mmCIF file of C-alpha atoms in Angstrom:
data_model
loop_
_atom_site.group_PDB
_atom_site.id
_atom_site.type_symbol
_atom_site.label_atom_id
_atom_site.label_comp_id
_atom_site.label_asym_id
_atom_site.label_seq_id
_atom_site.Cartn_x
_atom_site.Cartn_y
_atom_site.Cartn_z
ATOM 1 C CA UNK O 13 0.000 0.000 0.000
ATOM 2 C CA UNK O 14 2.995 2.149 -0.014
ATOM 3 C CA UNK O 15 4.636 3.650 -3.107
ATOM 4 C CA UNK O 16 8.295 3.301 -3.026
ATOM 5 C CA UNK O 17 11.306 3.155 -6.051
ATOM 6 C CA UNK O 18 14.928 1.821 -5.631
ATOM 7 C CA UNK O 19 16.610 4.761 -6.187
ATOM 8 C CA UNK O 20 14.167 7.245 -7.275
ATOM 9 C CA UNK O 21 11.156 5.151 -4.897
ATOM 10 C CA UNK O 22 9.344 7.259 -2.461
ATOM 11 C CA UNK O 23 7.484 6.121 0.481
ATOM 12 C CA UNK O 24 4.632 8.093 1.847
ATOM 13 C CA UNK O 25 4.798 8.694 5.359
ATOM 14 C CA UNK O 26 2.698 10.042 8.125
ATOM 15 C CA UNK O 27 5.235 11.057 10.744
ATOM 16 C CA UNK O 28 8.760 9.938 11.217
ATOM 17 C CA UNK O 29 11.138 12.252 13.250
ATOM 18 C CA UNK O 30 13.013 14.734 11.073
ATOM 19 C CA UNK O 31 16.596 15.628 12.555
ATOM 20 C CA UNK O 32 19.143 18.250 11.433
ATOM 21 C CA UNK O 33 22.344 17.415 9.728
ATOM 22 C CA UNK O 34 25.043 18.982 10.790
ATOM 23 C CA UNK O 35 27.785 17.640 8.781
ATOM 24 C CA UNK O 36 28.307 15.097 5.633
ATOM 25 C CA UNK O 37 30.799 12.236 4.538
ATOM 26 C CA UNK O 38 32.688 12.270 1.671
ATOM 27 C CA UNK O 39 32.156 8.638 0.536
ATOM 28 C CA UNK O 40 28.847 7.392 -1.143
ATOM 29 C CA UNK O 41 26.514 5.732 -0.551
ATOM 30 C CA UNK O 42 25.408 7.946 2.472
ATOM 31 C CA UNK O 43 23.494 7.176 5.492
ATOM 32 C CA UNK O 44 20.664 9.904 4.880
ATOM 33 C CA UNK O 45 17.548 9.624 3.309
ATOM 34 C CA UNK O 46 16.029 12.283 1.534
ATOM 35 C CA UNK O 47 12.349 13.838 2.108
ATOM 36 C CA UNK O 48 10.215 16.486 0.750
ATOM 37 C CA UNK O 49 5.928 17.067 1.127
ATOM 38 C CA UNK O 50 3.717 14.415 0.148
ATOM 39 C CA UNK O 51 0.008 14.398 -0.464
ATOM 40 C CA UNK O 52 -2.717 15.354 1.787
ATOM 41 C CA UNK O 53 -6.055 13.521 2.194
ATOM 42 C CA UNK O 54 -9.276 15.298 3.740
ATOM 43 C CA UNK O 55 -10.456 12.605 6.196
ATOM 44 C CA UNK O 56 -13.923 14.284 5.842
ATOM 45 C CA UNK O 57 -14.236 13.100 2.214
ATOM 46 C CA UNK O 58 -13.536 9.897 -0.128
ATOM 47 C CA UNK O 59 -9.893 8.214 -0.722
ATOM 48 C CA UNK O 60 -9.607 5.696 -3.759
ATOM 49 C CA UNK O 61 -13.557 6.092 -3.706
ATOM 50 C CA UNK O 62 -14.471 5.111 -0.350
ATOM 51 C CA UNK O 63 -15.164 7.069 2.781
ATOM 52 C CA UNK O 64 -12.381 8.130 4.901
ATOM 53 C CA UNK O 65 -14.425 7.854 7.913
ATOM 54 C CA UNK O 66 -17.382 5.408 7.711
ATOM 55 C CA UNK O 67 -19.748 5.329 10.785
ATOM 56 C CA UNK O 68 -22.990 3.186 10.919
ATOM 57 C CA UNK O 69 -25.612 2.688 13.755
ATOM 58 C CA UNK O 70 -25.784 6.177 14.279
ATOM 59 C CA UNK O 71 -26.747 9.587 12.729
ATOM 60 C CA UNK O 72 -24.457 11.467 10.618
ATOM 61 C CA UNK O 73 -24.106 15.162 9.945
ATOM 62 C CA UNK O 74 -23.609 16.182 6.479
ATOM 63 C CA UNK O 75 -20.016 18.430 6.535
ATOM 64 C CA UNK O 76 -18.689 21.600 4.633
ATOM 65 C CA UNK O 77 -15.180 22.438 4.525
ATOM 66 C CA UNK O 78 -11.843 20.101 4.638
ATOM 67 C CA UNK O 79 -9.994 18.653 7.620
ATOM 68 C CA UNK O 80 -6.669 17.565 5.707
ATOM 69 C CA UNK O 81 -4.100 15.325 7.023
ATOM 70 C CA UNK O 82 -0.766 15.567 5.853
ATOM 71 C CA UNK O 83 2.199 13.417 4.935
ATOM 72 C CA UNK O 84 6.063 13.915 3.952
ATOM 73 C CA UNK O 85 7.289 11.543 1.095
ATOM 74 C CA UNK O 86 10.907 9.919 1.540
ATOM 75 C CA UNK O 87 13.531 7.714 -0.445
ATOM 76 C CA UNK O 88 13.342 4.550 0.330
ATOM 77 C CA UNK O 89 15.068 2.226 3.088
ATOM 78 C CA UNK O 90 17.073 0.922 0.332
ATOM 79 C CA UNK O 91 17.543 3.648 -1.724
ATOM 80 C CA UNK O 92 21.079 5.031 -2.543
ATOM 81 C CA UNK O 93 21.571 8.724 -1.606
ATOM 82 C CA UNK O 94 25.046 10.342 -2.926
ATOM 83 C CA UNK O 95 26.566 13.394 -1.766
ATOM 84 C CA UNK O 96 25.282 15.121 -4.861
ATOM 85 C CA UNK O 97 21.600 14.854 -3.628
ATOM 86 C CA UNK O 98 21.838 16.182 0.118
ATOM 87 C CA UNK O 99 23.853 19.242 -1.021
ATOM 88 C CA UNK O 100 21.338 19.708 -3.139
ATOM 89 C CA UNK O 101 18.522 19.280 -0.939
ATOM 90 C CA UNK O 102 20.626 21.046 1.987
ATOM 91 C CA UNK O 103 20.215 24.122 -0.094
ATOM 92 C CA UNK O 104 15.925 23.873 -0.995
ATOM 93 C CA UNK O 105 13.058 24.680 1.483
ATOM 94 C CA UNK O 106 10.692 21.851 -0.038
ATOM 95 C CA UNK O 107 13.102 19.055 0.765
ATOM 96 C CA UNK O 108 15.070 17.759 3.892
ATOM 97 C CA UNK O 109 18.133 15.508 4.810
ATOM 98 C CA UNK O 110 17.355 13.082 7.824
ATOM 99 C CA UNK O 111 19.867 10.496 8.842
ATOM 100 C CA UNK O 112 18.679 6.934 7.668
ATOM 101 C CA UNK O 113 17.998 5.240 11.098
ATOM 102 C CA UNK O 114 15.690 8.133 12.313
ATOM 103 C CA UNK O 115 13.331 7.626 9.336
ATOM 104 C CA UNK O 116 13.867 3.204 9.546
ATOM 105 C CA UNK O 117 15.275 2.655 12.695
ATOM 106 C CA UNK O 118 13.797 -0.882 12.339
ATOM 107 C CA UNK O 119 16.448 -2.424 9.871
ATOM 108 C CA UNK O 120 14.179 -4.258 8.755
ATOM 109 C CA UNK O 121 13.591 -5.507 5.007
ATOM 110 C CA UNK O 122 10.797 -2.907 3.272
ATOM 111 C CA UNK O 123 8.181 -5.490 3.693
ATOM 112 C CA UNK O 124 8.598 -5.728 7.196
ATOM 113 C CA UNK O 125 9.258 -1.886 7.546
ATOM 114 C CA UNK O 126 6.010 -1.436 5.275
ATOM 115 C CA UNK O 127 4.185 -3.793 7.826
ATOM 116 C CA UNK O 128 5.655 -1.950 10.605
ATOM 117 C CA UNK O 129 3.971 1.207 9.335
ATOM 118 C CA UNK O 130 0.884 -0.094 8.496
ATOM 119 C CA UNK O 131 0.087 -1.228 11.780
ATOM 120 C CA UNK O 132 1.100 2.404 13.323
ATOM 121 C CA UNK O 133 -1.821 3.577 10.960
ATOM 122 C CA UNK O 134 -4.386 1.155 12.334
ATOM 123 C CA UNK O 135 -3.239 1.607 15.945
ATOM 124 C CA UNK O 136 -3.617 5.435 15.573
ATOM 125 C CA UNK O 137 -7.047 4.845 13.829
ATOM 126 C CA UNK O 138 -8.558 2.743 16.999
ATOM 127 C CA UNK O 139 -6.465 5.336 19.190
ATOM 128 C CA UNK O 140 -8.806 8.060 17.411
ATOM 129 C CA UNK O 141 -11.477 6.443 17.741
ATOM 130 C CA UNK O 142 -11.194 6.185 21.562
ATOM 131 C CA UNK O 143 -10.488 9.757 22.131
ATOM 132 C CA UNK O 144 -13.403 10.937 19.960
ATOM 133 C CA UNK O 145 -15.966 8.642 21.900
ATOM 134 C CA UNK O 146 -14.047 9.734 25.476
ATOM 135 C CA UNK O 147 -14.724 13.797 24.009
ATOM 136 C CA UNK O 148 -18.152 12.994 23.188
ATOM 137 C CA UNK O 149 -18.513 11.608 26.408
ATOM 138 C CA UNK O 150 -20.020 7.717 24.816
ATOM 139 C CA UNK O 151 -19.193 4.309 26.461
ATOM 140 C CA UNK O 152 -16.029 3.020 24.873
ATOM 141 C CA UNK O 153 -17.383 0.824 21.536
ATOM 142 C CA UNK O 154 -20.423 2.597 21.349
ATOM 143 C CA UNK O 155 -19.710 3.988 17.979
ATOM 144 C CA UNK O 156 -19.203 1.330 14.371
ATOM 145 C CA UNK O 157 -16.223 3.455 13.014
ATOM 146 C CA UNK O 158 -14.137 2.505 9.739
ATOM 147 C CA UNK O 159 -11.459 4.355 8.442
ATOM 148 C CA UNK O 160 -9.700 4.065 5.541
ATOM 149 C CA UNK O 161 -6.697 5.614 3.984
ATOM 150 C CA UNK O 162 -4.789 3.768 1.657
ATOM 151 C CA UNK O 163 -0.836 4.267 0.951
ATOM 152 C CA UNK O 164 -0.370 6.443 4.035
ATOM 153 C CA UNK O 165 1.286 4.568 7.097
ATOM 154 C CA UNK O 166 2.301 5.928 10.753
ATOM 155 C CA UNK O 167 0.968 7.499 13.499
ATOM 156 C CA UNK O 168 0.497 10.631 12.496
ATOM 157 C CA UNK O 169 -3.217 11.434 11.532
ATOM 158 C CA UNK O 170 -4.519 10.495 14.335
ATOM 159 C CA UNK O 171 -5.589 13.980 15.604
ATOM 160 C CA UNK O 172 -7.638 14.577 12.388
ATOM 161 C CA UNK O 173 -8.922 11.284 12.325
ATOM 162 C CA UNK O 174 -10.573 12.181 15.688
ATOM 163 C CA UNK O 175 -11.749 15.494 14.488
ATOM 164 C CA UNK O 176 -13.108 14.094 11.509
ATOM 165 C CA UNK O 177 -15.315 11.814 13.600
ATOM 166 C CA UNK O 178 -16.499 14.152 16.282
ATOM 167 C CA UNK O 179 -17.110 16.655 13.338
ATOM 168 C CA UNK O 180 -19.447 14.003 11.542
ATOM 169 C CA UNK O 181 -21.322 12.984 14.914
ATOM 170 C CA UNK O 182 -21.347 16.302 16.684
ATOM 171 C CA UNK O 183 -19.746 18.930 14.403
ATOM 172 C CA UNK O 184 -18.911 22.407 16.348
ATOM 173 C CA UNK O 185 -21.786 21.570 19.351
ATOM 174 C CA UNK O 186 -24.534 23.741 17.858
ATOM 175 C CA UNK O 187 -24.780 22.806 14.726
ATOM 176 C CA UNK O 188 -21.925 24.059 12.827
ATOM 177 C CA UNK O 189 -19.334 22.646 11.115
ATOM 178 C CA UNK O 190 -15.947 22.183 13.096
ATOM 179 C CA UNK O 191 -14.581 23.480 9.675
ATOM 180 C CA UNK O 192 -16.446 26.954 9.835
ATOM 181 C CA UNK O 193 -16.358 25.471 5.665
ATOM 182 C CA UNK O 194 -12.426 25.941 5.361
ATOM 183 C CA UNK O 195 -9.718 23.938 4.668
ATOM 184 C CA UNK O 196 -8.084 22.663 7.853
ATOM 185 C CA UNK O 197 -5.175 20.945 7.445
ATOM 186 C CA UNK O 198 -2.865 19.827 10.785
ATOM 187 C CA UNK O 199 -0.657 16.583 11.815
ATOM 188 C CA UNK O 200 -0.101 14.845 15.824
ATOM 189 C CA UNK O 201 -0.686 11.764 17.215
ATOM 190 C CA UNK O 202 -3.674 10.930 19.629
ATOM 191 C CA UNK O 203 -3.906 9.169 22.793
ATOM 192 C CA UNK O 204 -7.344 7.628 24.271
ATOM 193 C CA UNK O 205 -7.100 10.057 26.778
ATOM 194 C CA UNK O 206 -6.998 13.072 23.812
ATOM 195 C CA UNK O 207 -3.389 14.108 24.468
ATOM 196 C CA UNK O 208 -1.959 15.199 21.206
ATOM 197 C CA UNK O 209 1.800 14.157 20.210
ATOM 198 C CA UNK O 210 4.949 15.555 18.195
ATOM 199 C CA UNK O 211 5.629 13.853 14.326
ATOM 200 C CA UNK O 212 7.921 15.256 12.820
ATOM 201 C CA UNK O 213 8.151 16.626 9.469
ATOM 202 C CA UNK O 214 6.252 19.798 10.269
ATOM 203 C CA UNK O 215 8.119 22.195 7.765
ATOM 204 C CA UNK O 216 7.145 20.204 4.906
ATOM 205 C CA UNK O 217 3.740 18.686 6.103
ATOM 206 C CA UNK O 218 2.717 22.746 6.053
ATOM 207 C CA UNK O 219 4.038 23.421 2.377
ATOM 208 C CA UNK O 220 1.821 20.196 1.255
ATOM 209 C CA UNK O 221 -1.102 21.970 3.108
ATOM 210 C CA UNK O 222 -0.864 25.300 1.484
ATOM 211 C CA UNK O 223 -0.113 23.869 -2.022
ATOM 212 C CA UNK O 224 -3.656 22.063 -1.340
ATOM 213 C CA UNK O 225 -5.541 25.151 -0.282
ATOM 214 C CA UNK O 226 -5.186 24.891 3.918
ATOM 215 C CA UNK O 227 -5.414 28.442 5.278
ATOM 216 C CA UNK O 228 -5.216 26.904 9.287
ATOM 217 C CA UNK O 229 -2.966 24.562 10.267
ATOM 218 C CA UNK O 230 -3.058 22.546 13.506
ATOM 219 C CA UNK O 231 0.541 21.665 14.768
ATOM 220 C CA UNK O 232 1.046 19.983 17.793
ATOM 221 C CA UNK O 233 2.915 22.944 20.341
ATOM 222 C CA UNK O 234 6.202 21.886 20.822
ATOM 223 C CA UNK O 235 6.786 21.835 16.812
ATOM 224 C CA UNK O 236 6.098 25.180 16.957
ATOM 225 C CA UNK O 237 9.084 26.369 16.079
ATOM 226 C CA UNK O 238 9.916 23.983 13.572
ATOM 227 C CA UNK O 239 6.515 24.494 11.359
ATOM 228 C CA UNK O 240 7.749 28.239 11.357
ATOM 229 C CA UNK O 241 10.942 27.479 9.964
ATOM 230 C CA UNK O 242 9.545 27.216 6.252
ATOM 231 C CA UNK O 243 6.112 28.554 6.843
ATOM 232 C CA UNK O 244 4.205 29.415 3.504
ATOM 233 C CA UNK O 245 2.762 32.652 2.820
ATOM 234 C CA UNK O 246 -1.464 32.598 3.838
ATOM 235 C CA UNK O 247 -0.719 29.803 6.665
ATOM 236 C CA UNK O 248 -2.437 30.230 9.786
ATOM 237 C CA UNK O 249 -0.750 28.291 12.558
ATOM 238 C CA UNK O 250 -2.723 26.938 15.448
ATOM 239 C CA UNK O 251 -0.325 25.180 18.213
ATOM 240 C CA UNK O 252 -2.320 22.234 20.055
ATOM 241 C CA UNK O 253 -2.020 19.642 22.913
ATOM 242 C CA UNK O 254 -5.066 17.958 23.162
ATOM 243 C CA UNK O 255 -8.155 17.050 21.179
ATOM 244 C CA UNK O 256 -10.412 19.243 23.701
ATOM 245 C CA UNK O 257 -8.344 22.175 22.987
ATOM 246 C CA UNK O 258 -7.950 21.694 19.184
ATOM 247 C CA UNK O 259 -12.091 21.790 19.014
ATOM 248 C CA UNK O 260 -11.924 24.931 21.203
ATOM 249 C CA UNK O 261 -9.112 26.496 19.231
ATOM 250 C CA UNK O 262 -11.469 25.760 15.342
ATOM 251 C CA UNK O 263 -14.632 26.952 17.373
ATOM 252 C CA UNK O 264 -13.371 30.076 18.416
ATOM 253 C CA UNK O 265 -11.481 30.356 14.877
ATOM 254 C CA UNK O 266 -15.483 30.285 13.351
ATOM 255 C CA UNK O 267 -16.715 32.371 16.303
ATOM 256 C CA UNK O 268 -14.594 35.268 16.584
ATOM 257 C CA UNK O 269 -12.943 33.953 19.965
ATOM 258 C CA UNK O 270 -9.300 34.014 21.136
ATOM 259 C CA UNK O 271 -7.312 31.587 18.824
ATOM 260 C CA UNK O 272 -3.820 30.829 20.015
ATOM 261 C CA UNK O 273 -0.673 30.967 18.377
ATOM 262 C CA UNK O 274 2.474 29.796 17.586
#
């Protein structure tokens, strides 16, 4: 379900931990790998022509407006990266140079790192599903929930796969969208609990959500910094730590309240 190429492969990922480099060997191959923004899906619409979020045995509010998750795209574990290609992505804004272990620490073959981040994605997705139930205040199972996202793996959609869900059960609380009809766009992990966690890849996750029209992005707080480091032109950020407070935060976006800030 991933795309990936040998040399020229790419493997969409959800969040993997993005570290600087500070320095680079003169021999080749290198241990980097090489990363730059990947798509976006909004989990509030279709992917490959089936609901993101699916959710039967209960009423469902029709939605306005896009909650997009966002990915980064990187060379593959086996890829060969040469000297040649970090200079030259040392020196652009839309790519990035992370050593090789922080992106597969696994060693593992790229079936079993493939698996690996598969099952992140489906752990986040029944994490997500937890929270939203806990914030809407139903019995844990209550709710028949699929999600789907195909070619995407890791943990890192698991905020907006709980705001997609409270946003098609219970929208903004009186009877709004969560949206306000924009296009949100964000990245973070979820606990059951609603805490929301740091990814990685922030700088490029918020140049793939301006290229596909997000005017608000939700970062989790202590990437603050690092989403301003290459932040497009027309980007609103919107620092968050839990799923209560990211609701608050888009409510008082629509309302006219106090939004934080990076």
């Amino acid at each position: 379900m991933f795309t990936r190429h040998s040399r020229s492969r790419t493997l969409a990922l959800c969040a993997l931990p993005v570290l600087a480099l500070f320095g680079v060997a003169a021999f080749a191959p290198l241990p980097f790998t090489l990363a730059q923004p990947g798509t976006t899906a909004n989990v509030l619409g279709d992917d490959h022509g089936a609901p993101v979020i699916s959710i039967k045995g209960t009423p469902t509010r029709h939605t306005t407006g896009e909650l997009r998750m966002t990915t980064i795209v990187a060379t593959g574990p086996e890829a060969d990266v040469g000297i040649g290609d970090v200079v030259d992505s040392w020196f652009r804004t839309d790519r990035a140079v992370m050593p090789h272990d922080s992106v597969y620490p696994s060693g593992g073959s790229e079936k079993q790192i493939e698996k690996h981040n598969l099952d992140d994605m489906v752990k986040s997705q029944d994490l997500a599903v937890s929270a939203a139930e806990r914030y809407l205040g139903k019995p844990p199972g209550s709710v028949d929930v699929t999600l789907h996202l195909a070619d995407v793996g890791g943990p890192s959609a698991g905020l907006f796969f709980a705001l997609g869900i409270i946003d098609k059960l219970d929208g903004d609380g009186s009877g709004g969208d969560l949206t306000g009809g924009r296009t949100i766009a964000g990245t973070g992990t979820i606990a059951p609990g609603g805490a929301v966690g740091a990814v990685g890849g922030v700088s490029l996750k918020t140049q793939a959500a301006r290229r596909d029209g997000a005017t608000v992005f939700l970062v989790p707080k202590a990437e603050c910094k690092e989403a301003h480091a290459e932040l497009p032109d027309g980007l609103r950020l919107i620092p968050v730590t839990t799923l209560k407070g990211a609701v608050s935060s888009l409510r008082a976006l629509d309302h006219g309240g106090k939004v934080p800030s990076c």
